PDB file of C-alpha atoms in Angstrom:
ATOM      1  CA  ASN U   1     183.553 159.080 216.881  1.00  0.00           C
ATOM      2  CA  ALA U   2     183.950 155.335 216.398  1.00  0.00           C
ATOM      3  CA  THR U   3     185.362 155.629 212.886  1.00  0.00           C
ATOM      4  CA  THR U   4     188.069 158.038 214.037  1.00  0.00           C
ATOM      5  CA  TYR U   5     189.195 155.709 216.818  1.00  0.00           C
ATOM      6  CA  HIS U   6     189.059 152.764 214.423  1.00  0.00           C
ATOM      7  CA  ASN U   7     191.206 154.473 211.824  1.00  0.00           C
ATOM      8  CA  ARG U   8     193.732 155.582 214.418  1.00  0.00           C
ATOM      9  CA  GLY U   9     193.845 152.057 215.827  1.00  0.00           C
ATOM     10  CA  VAL U  10     194.556 150.616 212.392  1.00  0.00           C
ATOM     11  CA  ALA U  11     197.324 153.175 211.890  1.00  0.00           C
ATOM     12  CA  HIS U  12     198.907 152.177 215.222  1.00  0.00           C
ATOM     13  CA  ALA U  13     198.695 148.500 214.253  1.00  0.00           C
ATOM     14  CA  LEU U  14     200.421 149.159 210.927  1.00  0.00           C
ATOM     15  CA  LEU U  15     203.236 150.841 212.856  1.00  0.00           C
ATOM     16  CA  GLY U  16     203.527 147.885 215.231  1.00  0.00           C
ATOM     17  CA  ASN U  17     202.049 149.808 218.173  1.00  0.00           C
ATOM     18  CA  TYR U  18     199.697 146.962 219.009  1.00  0.00           C
ATOM     19  CA  GLU U  19     198.863 147.912 222.586  1.00  0.00           C
ATOM     20  CA  GLN U  20     197.748 151.398 221.545  1.00  0.00           C
ATOM     21  CA  ALA U  21     195.929 149.904 218.556  1.00  0.00           C
ATOM     22  CA  ILE U  22     193.884 147.637 220.824  1.00  0.00           C
ATOM     23  CA  LEU U  23     193.028 150.575 223.100  1.00  0.00           C
ATOM     24  CA  ASP U  24     191.742 152.628 220.175  1.00  0.00           C
ATOM     25  CA  LEU U  25     189.790 149.725 218.710  1.00  0.00           C
ATOM     26  CA  ASP U  26     188.295 148.992 222.144  1.00  0.00           C
ATOM     27  CA  LYS U  27     187.188 152.621 222.290  1.00  0.00           C
ATOM     28  CA  ALA U  28     185.631 152.405 218.824  1.00  0.00           C
ATOM     29  CA  ILE U  29     183.672 149.341 219.910  1.00  0.00           C
ATOM     30  CA  ASP U  30     182.566 151.048 223.145  1.00  0.00           C
ATOM     31  CA  ILE U  31     181.228 153.995 221.144  1.00  0.00           C
ATOM     32  CA  ASP U  32     179.402 151.849 218.564  1.00  0.00           C
ATOM     33  CA  PRO U  33     179.229 148.129 219.419  1.00  0.00           C
ATOM     34  CA  HIS U  34     177.169 147.454 216.277  1.00  0.00           C
ATOM     35  CA  LEU U  35     179.920 148.478 213.855  1.00  0.00           C
ATOM     36  CA  PRO U  36     181.606 145.329 212.439  1.00  0.00           C
ATOM     37  CA  LEU U  37     184.863 146.845 211.171  1.00  0.00           C
ATOM     38  CA  PRO U  38     186.470 147.563 214.592  1.00  0.00           C
ATOM     39  CA  TYR U  39     185.909 143.918 215.607  1.00  0.00           C
ATOM     40  CA  TYR U  40     187.518 142.775 212.352  1.00  0.00           C
ATOM     41  CA  SER U  41     190.508 145.084 212.825  1.00  0.00           C
ATOM     42  CA  ARG U  42     190.899 144.120 216.465  1.00  0.00           C
ATOM     43  CA  GLY U  43     190.780 140.467 215.414  1.00  0.00           C
ATOM     44  CA  LEU U  44     193.563 141.088 212.926  1.00  0.00           C
ATOM     45  CA  THR U  45     195.632 142.870 215.575  1.00  0.00           C
ATOM     46  CA  ASN U  46     195.072 140.081 218.097  1.00  0.00           C
ATOM     47  CA  TYR U  47     196.013 137.466 215.482  1.00  0.00           C
ATOM     48  CA  THR U  48     199.205 139.346 214.645  1.00  0.00           C
ATOM     49  CA  GLN U  49     200.119 139.322 218.344  1.00  0.00           C
ATOM     50  CA  GLY U  50     199.396 135.613 218.674  1.00  0.00           C
ATOM     51  CA  SER U  51     196.221 136.102 220.710  1.00  0.00           C
ATOM     52  CA  ILE U  52     194.330 133.547 218.652  1.00  0.00           C
ATOM     53  CA  HIS U  53     191.328 132.953 220.934  1.00  0.00           C
ATOM     54  CA  GLN U  54     190.640 136.680 221.101  1.00  0.00           C
ATOM     55  CA  ALA U  55     191.065 136.967 217.337  1.00  0.00           C
ATOM     56  CA  ILE U  56     188.501 134.225 216.715  1.00  0.00           C
ATOM     57  CA  ALA U  57     186.061 135.910 219.085  1.00  0.00           C
ATOM     58  CA  ASP U  58     186.496 139.229 217.286  1.00  0.00           C
ATOM     59  CA  TYR U  59     186.118 137.744 213.811  1.00  0.00           C
ATOM     60  CA  SER U  60     183.036 135.849 214.975  1.00  0.00           C
ATOM     61  CA  LYS U  61     181.465 139.072 216.218  1.00  0.00           C
ATOM     62  CA  ALA U  62     182.324 140.806 212.947  1.00  0.00           C
ATOM     63  CA  ILE U  63     180.646 137.948 211.057  1.00  0.00           C
ATOM     64  CA  GLU U  64     177.603 138.131 213.324  1.00  0.00           C
ATOM     65  CA  LEU U  65     177.238 141.815 212.464  1.00  0.00           C
ATOM     66  CA  ALA U  66     178.174 141.421 208.781  1.00  0.00           C
ATOM     67  CA  PRO U  67     177.386 137.837 207.662  1.00  0.00           C
ATOM     68  CA  LEU U  68     178.563 138.494 204.100  1.00  0.00           C
ATOM     69  CA  ASP U  69     182.055 139.696 205.101  1.00  0.00           C
ATOM     70  CA  VAL U  70     184.364 137.488 203.020  1.00  0.00           C
ATOM     71  CA  PRO U  71     187.694 138.624 204.598  1.00  0.00           C
ATOM     72  CA  ALA U  72     186.308 137.961 208.087  1.00  0.00           C
ATOM     73  CA  TYR U  73     185.553 134.330 207.208  1.00  0.00           C
ATOM     74  CA  ASN U  74     188.953 134.016 205.538  1.00  0.00           C
ATOM     75  CA  ASN U  75     190.825 135.432 208.522  1.00  0.00           C
ATOM     76  CA  ARG U  76     188.883 133.389 211.036  1.00  0.00           C
ATOM     77  CA  GLY U  77     189.795 130.365 208.948  1.00  0.00           C
ATOM     78  CA  LEU U  78     193.461 131.300 209.290  1.00  0.00           C
ATOM     79  CA  ALA U  79     193.038 131.562 213.051  1.00  0.00           C
ATOM     80  CA  TYR U  80     191.381 128.142 213.202  1.00  0.00           C
ATOM     81  CA  GLN U  81     194.162 126.692 211.057  1.00  0.00           C
ATOM     82  CA  SER U  82     196.809 128.034 213.443  1.00  0.00           C
ATOM     83  CA  GLN U  83     195.122 125.987 216.184  1.00  0.00           C
ATOM     84  CA  ALA U  84     194.954 122.888 213.945  1.00  0.00           C
ATOM     85  CA  ARG U  85     191.150 123.180 213.944  1.00  0.00           C
ATOM     86  CA  PHE U  86     191.135 122.092 210.337  1.00  0.00           C
ATOM     87  CA  GLU U  87     187.445 121.293 209.840  1.00  0.00           C
ATOM     88  CA  GLU U  88     186.429 124.706 211.126  1.00  0.00           C
ATOM     89  CA  ALA U  89     189.106 126.370 208.995  1.00  0.00           C
ATOM     90  CA  ILE U  90     187.916 124.620 205.832  1.00  0.00           C
ATOM     91  CA  ALA U  91     184.311 125.514 206.652  1.00  0.00           C
ATOM     92  CA  ASP U  92     185.252 129.194 206.871  1.00  0.00           C
ATOM     93  CA  PHE U  93     187.277 129.125 203.643  1.00  0.00           C
ATOM     94  CA  ASN U  94     184.381 127.317 201.947  1.00  0.00           C
ATOM     95  CA  ARG U  95     182.000 130.009 203.136  1.00  0.00           C
ATOM     96  CA  ALA U  96     184.309 132.745 201.858  1.00  0.00           C
ATOM     97  CA  ILE U  97     184.480 131.020 198.466  1.00  0.00           C
ATOM     98  CA  THR U  98     180.709 130.553 198.345  1.00  0.00           C
ATOM     99  CA  LEU U  99     180.225 134.258 199.006  1.00  0.00           C
ATOM    100  CA  ASP U 100     182.906 135.266 196.499  1.00  0.00           C
ATOM    101  CA  PRO U 101     184.110 132.513 194.138  1.00  0.00           C
ATOM    102  CA  THR U 102     186.779 134.887 192.770  1.00  0.00           C
ATOM    103  CA  PHE U 103     188.485 135.461 196.155  1.00  0.00           C
ATOM    104  CA  ALA U 104     191.868 133.839 195.457  1.00  0.00           C
ATOM    105  CA  PRO U 105     193.296 134.022 199.032  1.00  0.00           C
ATOM    106  CA  ALA U 106     190.600 131.656 200.305  1.00  0.00           C
ATOM    107  CA  TYR U 107     191.658 129.006 197.771  1.00  0.00           C
ATOM    108  CA  LEU U 108     195.298 129.430 198.768  1.00  0.00           C
ATOM    109  CA  ASN U 109     194.474 129.185 202.465  1.00  0.00           C
ATOM    110  CA  ARG U 110     192.179 126.204 202.021  1.00  0.00           C
ATOM    111  CA  GLY U 111     194.938 124.552 200.013  1.00  0.00           C
ATOM    112  CA  ASN U 112     197.311 125.130 202.916  1.00  0.00           C
ATOM    113  CA  VAL U 113     194.933 123.325 205.277  1.00  0.00           C
ATOM    114  CA  TYR U 114     194.719 120.369 202.901  1.00  0.00           C
ATOM    115  CA  PHE U 115     198.531 120.455 202.666  1.00  0.00           C
ATOM    116  CA  ASP U 116     198.738 120.370 206.473  1.00  0.00           C
ATOM    117  CA  GLN U 117     196.604 117.216 206.353  1.00  0.00           C
ATOM    118  CA  ASP U 118     198.847 115.627 203.668  1.00  0.00           C
ATOM    119  CA  ASP U 119     196.106 115.846 201.032  1.00  0.00           C
ATOM    120  CA  LEU U 120     198.467 117.110 198.353  1.00  0.00           C
ATOM    121  CA  ASP U 121     196.180 116.525 195.380  1.00  0.00           C
ATOM    122  CA  THR U 122     193.406 118.670 196.828  1.00  0.00           C
ATOM    123  CA  ALA U 123     195.925 121.283 197.959  1.00  0.00           C
ATOM    124  CA  MET U 124     197.348 121.437 194.432  1.00  0.00           C
ATOM    125  CA  ALA U 125     193.877 121.898 192.964  1.00  0.00           C
ATOM    126  CA  ASP U 126     193.288 124.867 195.259  1.00  0.00           C
ATOM    127  CA  TYR U 127     196.666 126.428 194.447  1.00  0.00           C
ATOM    128  CA  ASN U 128     195.910 126.006 190.742  1.00  0.00           C
ATOM    129  CA  GLU U 129     192.572 127.768 191.194  1.00  0.00           C
ATOM    130  CA  ALA U 130     194.192 130.587 193.161  1.00  0.00           C
ATOM    131  CA  ILE U 131     196.656 131.147 190.305  1.00  0.00           C
ATOM    132  CA  ALA U 132     193.901 130.929 187.679  1.00  0.00           C
ATOM    133  CA  LEU U 133     192.045 133.679 189.527  1.00  0.00           C
ATOM    134  CA  ASN U 134     195.172 135.743 190.194  1.00  0.00           C
ATOM    135  CA  PRO U 135     198.105 134.956 187.880  1.00  0.00           C
ATOM    136  CA  ASP U 136     200.302 137.324 189.938  1.00  0.00           C
ATOM    137  CA  PHE U 137     199.767 135.411 193.209  1.00  0.00           C
ATOM    138  CA  ALA U 138     203.416 134.774 194.139  1.00  0.00           C
ATOM    139  CA  LEU U 139     202.711 132.768 197.286  1.00  0.00           C
ATOM    140  CA  ALA U 140     200.464 130.367 195.393  1.00  0.00           C
ATOM    141  CA  TYR U 141     203.316 129.617 192.953  1.00  0.00           C
ATOM    142  CA  THR U 142     205.629 129.065 195.932  1.00  0.00           C
ATOM    143  CA  ASN U 143     203.254 126.646 197.617  1.00  0.00           C
ATOM    144  CA  ARG U 144     202.647 124.801 194.370  1.00  0.00           C
ATOM    145  CA  GLY U 145     206.412 124.524 194.033  1.00  0.00           C
ATOM    146  CA  ILE U 146     206.639 122.992 197.496  1.00  0.00           C
ATOM    147  CA  ILE U 147     204.313 120.198 196.411  1.00  0.00           C
ATOM    148  CA  TYR U 148     206.352 119.599 193.250  1.00  0.00           C
ATOM    149  CA  ARG U 149     209.494 119.418 195.385  1.00  0.00           C
ATOM    150  CA  PHE U 150     207.869 116.931 197.770  1.00  0.00           C
ATOM    151  CA  ARG U 151     207.043 114.820 194.742  1.00  0.00           C
ATOM    152  CA  GLY U 152     210.644 114.935 193.534  1.00  0.00           C
ATOM    153  CA  LYS U 153     209.909 117.181 190.544  1.00  0.00           C
ATOM    154  CA  LEU U 154     212.736 119.553 191.361  1.00  0.00           C
ATOM    155  CA  ASP U 155     213.032 121.320 188.022  1.00  0.00           C
ATOM    156  CA  ARG U 156     209.310 122.109 187.980  1.00  0.00           C
ATOM    157  CA  ALA U 157     209.527 123.256 191.596  1.00  0.00           C
ATOM    158  CA  ILE U 158     212.402 125.600 190.744  1.00  0.00           C
ATOM    159  CA  ARG U 159     210.372 127.089 187.886  1.00  0.00           C
ATOM    160  CA  GLU U 160     207.493 127.755 190.275  1.00  0.00           C
ATOM    161  CA  TYR U 161     209.781 129.406 192.843  1.00  0.00           C
ATOM    162  CA  THR U 162     211.435 131.501 190.136  1.00  0.00           C
ATOM    163  CA  GLU U 163     208.039 132.703 188.931  1.00  0.00           C
ATOM    164  CA  ALA U 164     207.168 133.637 192.520  1.00  0.00           C
ATOM    165  CA  ILE U 165     210.412 135.589 192.947  1.00  0.00           C
ATOM    166  CA  ASP U 166     209.877 137.389 189.640  1.00  0.00           C
ATOM    167  CA  LEU U 167     206.440 138.453 190.895  1.00  0.00           C
ATOM    168  CA  ASP U 168     207.568 139.296 194.434  1.00  0.00           C
ATOM    169  CA  PRO U 169     211.335 139.734 194.951  1.00  0.00           C
ATOM    170  CA  GLN U 170     210.733 140.145 198.707  1.00  0.00           C
ATOM    171  CA  LEU U 171     209.119 136.716 199.197  1.00  0.00           C
ATOM    172  CA  THR U 172     211.482 135.014 201.624  1.00  0.00           C
ATOM    173  CA  LEU U 173     209.818 131.600 201.423  1.00  0.00           C
ATOM    174  CA  ALA U 174     210.378 131.420 197.665  1.00  0.00           C
ATOM    175  CA  TYR U 175     214.135 131.992 197.998  1.00  0.00           C
ATOM    176  CA  GLN U 176     214.440 129.498 200.842  1.00  0.00           C
ATOM    177  CA  SER U 177     212.384 126.887 199.015  1.00  0.00           C
ATOM    178  CA  ARG U 178     214.317 127.325 195.782  1.00  0.00           C
ATOM    179  CA  GLY U 179     217.570 127.087 197.730  1.00  0.00           C
ATOM    180  CA  LEU U 180     216.481 123.745 199.184  1.00  0.00           C
ATOM    181  CA  ALA U 181     215.524 122.472 195.739  1.00  0.00           C
ATOM    182  CA  TYR U 182     218.896 123.499 194.307  1.00  0.00           C
ATOM    183  CA  ALA U 183     220.626 121.780 197.242  1.00  0.00           C
ATOM    184  CA  GLU U 184     218.719 118.568 196.514  1.00  0.00           C
ATOM    185  CA  LYS U 185     219.839 118.802 192.874  1.00  0.00           C
ATOM    186  CA  GLY U 186     223.446 119.259 194.028  1.00  0.00           C
ATOM    187  CA  ASN U 187     223.701 122.838 192.750  1.00  0.00           C
ATOM    188  CA  LEU U 188     225.239 124.072 195.987  1.00  0.00           C
ATOM    189  CA  SER U 189     226.459 127.451 194.776  1.00  0.00           C
ATOM    190  CA  GLN U 190     222.946 128.431 193.673  1.00  0.00           C
ATOM    191  CA  ALA U 191     221.514 126.985 196.875  1.00  0.00           C
ATOM    192  CA  LEU U 192     223.906 129.123 198.883  1.00  0.00           C
ATOM    193  CA  SER U 193     222.942 132.215 196.921  1.00  0.00           C
ATOM    194  CA  ASP U 194     219.206 131.680 197.462  1.00  0.00           C
ATOM    195  CA  LEU U 195     219.495 130.864 201.159  1.00  0.00           C
ATOM    196  CA  THR U 196     221.661 133.958 201.670  1.00  0.00           C
ATOM    197  CA  ALA U 197     219.015 136.050 199.886  1.00  0.00           C
ATOM    198  CA  ALA U 198     216.351 134.567 202.158  1.00  0.00           C
ATOM    199  CA  LEU U 199     218.400 135.459 205.246  1.00  0.00           C
ATOM    200  CA  ARG U 200     218.866 139.036 204.070  1.00  0.00           C
ATOM    201  CA  LEU U 201     215.099 139.373 203.862  1.00  0.00           C
ATOM    202  CA  TYR U 202     214.262 137.549 207.088  1.00  0.00           C
ATOM    203  CA  PRO U 203     216.928 135.985 209.332  1.00  0.00           C
ATOM    204  CA  ASP U 204     215.302 132.952 210.925  1.00  0.00           C
ATOM    205  CA  ALA U 205     216.632 129.770 212.493  1.00  0.00           C
ATOM    206  CA  GLU U 206     215.513 127.392 209.757  1.00  0.00           C
ATOM    207  CA  ALA U 207     217.239 129.371 207.020  1.00  0.00           C
ATOM    208  CA  TYR U 208     220.487 129.558 208.996  1.00  0.00           C
ATOM    209  CA  ASN U 209     220.365 125.817 209.595  1.00  0.00           C
ATOM    210  CA  ASN U 210     219.682 125.123 205.923  1.00  0.00           C
ATOM    211  CA  ARG U 211     222.532 127.352 204.786  1.00  0.00           C
ATOM    212  CA  GLY U 212     224.781 125.724 207.367  1.00  0.00           C
ATOM    213  CA  GLU U 213     224.029 122.346 205.836  1.00  0.00           C
ATOM    214  CA  VAL U 214     225.063 123.674 202.419  1.00  0.00           C
ATOM    215  CA  TYR U 215     228.302 125.081 203.839  1.00  0.00           C
ATOM    216  CA  ASN U 216     228.918 121.685 205.452  1.00  0.00           C
ATOM    217  CA  ARG U 217     228.513 119.930 202.112  1.00  0.00           C
ATOM    218  CA  LEU U 218     230.936 122.432 200.554  1.00  0.00           C
ATOM    219  CA  GLY U 219     233.496 121.651 203.255  1.00  0.00           C
ATOM    220  CA  GLU U 220     233.307 125.200 204.640  1.00  0.00           C
ATOM    221  CA  TYR U 221     232.999 123.992 208.213  1.00  0.00           C
ATOM    222  CA  ASN U 222     233.703 127.261 210.018  1.00  0.00           C
ATOM    223  CA  SER U 223     230.922 128.985 208.086  1.00  0.00           C
ATOM    224  CA  ALA U 224     228.652 126.018 208.760  1.00  0.00           C
ATOM    225  CA  ILE U 225     229.346 126.194 212.511  1.00  0.00           C
ATOM    226  CA  THR U 226     228.660 129.932 212.493  1.00  0.00           C
ATOM    227  CA  ASP U 227     225.280 129.365 210.832  1.00  0.00           C
ATOM    228  CA  PHE U 228     224.295 126.491 213.113  1.00  0.00           C
ATOM    229  CA  THR U 229     225.237 128.617 216.127  1.00  0.00           C
ATOM    230  CA  GLU U 230     223.107 131.477 214.808  1.00  0.00           C
ATOM    231  CA  ALA U 231     220.206 129.082 214.291  1.00  0.00           C
ATOM    232  CA  ILE U 232     220.518 127.882 217.878  1.00  0.00           C
ATOM    233  CA  SER U 233     220.627 131.454 219.191  1.00  0.00           C
ATOM    234  CA  LEU U 234     217.327 132.145 217.410  1.00  0.00           C
ATOM    235  CA  ASP U 235     215.709 128.839 218.425  1.00  0.00           C
ATOM    236  CA  GLN U 236     217.290 127.083 221.364  1.00  0.00           C
ATOM    237  CA  THR U 237     214.951 124.090 220.900  1.00  0.00           C
ATOM    238  CA  MET U 238     216.183 123.355 217.360  1.00  0.00           C
ATOM    239  CA  ALA U 239     217.664 119.893 217.879  1.00  0.00           C
ATOM    240  CA  VAL U 240     218.771 119.461 214.266  1.00  0.00           C
ATOM    241  CA  ALA U 241     220.985 122.556 214.492  1.00  0.00           C
ATOM    242  CA  TYR U 242     222.751 121.179 217.591  1.00  0.00           C
ATOM    243  CA  ASN U 243     223.263 117.853 215.801  1.00  0.00           C
ATOM    244  CA  ASN U 244     224.536 119.544 212.645  1.00  0.00           C
ATOM    245  CA  ARG U 245     226.931 121.710 214.620  1.00  0.00           C
ATOM    246  CA  GLY U 246     228.290 118.666 216.381  1.00  0.00           C
ATOM    247  CA  LEU U 247     228.906 116.940 213.061  1.00  0.00           C
ATOM    248  CA  ALA U 248     230.606 120.042 211.662  1.00  0.00           C
ATOM    249  CA  TYR U 249     233.033 120.114 214.605  1.00  0.00           C
ATOM    250  CA  GLN U 250     234.173 116.561 213.828  1.00  0.00           C
TER     251      GLN U 250
END
């Protein structure tokens, strides 16, 4: 039946078998096109794969069938945000909050949209509300720390990142952000430690470039060049890594 195909599709998606997940979710929808959950799950799978237009269509259908579905509004808002459709994203997060004023992720996500639009005061207010609703919300502490860092309040930013790491030791963004704050303070050994921790969790181009800059400041040019080269291999369009590598060779 539809529920069986849905559940198997979700299991495939959790394992990263997205093509099979979509097939099972399609089958669930074919069997019962009035069931909202398969549309929601297919939307999530499409979003994970970067198929944003399809994700929005699926979330919209889920909302049509279940107009009080808070996560569907929240996730459609995320999809709109990824397309820089900020007004539509905020409208969806607002709707989620109206339906459930205690739903902390919607405040965090709405804050991120305001942050994307350089409205830091409103973003901070939303992050504060997310933390008030869920004091264990590690990502909200991280994002609040990013605003403190942008405002030059490095010590407060570091405290926020540390709180996030204490709550979620696997949160890559918190380590990377704290590493950048330590680097700005001139505490290069701690910056190096945090950026290395971030890379162990998730090796991405930005983190390699940032660690390379720290190595450069420490005079460890061979290590810097290695990191800049790794950054370039992960993102061949990263102009700053090419520039940094050139400076390190000098």
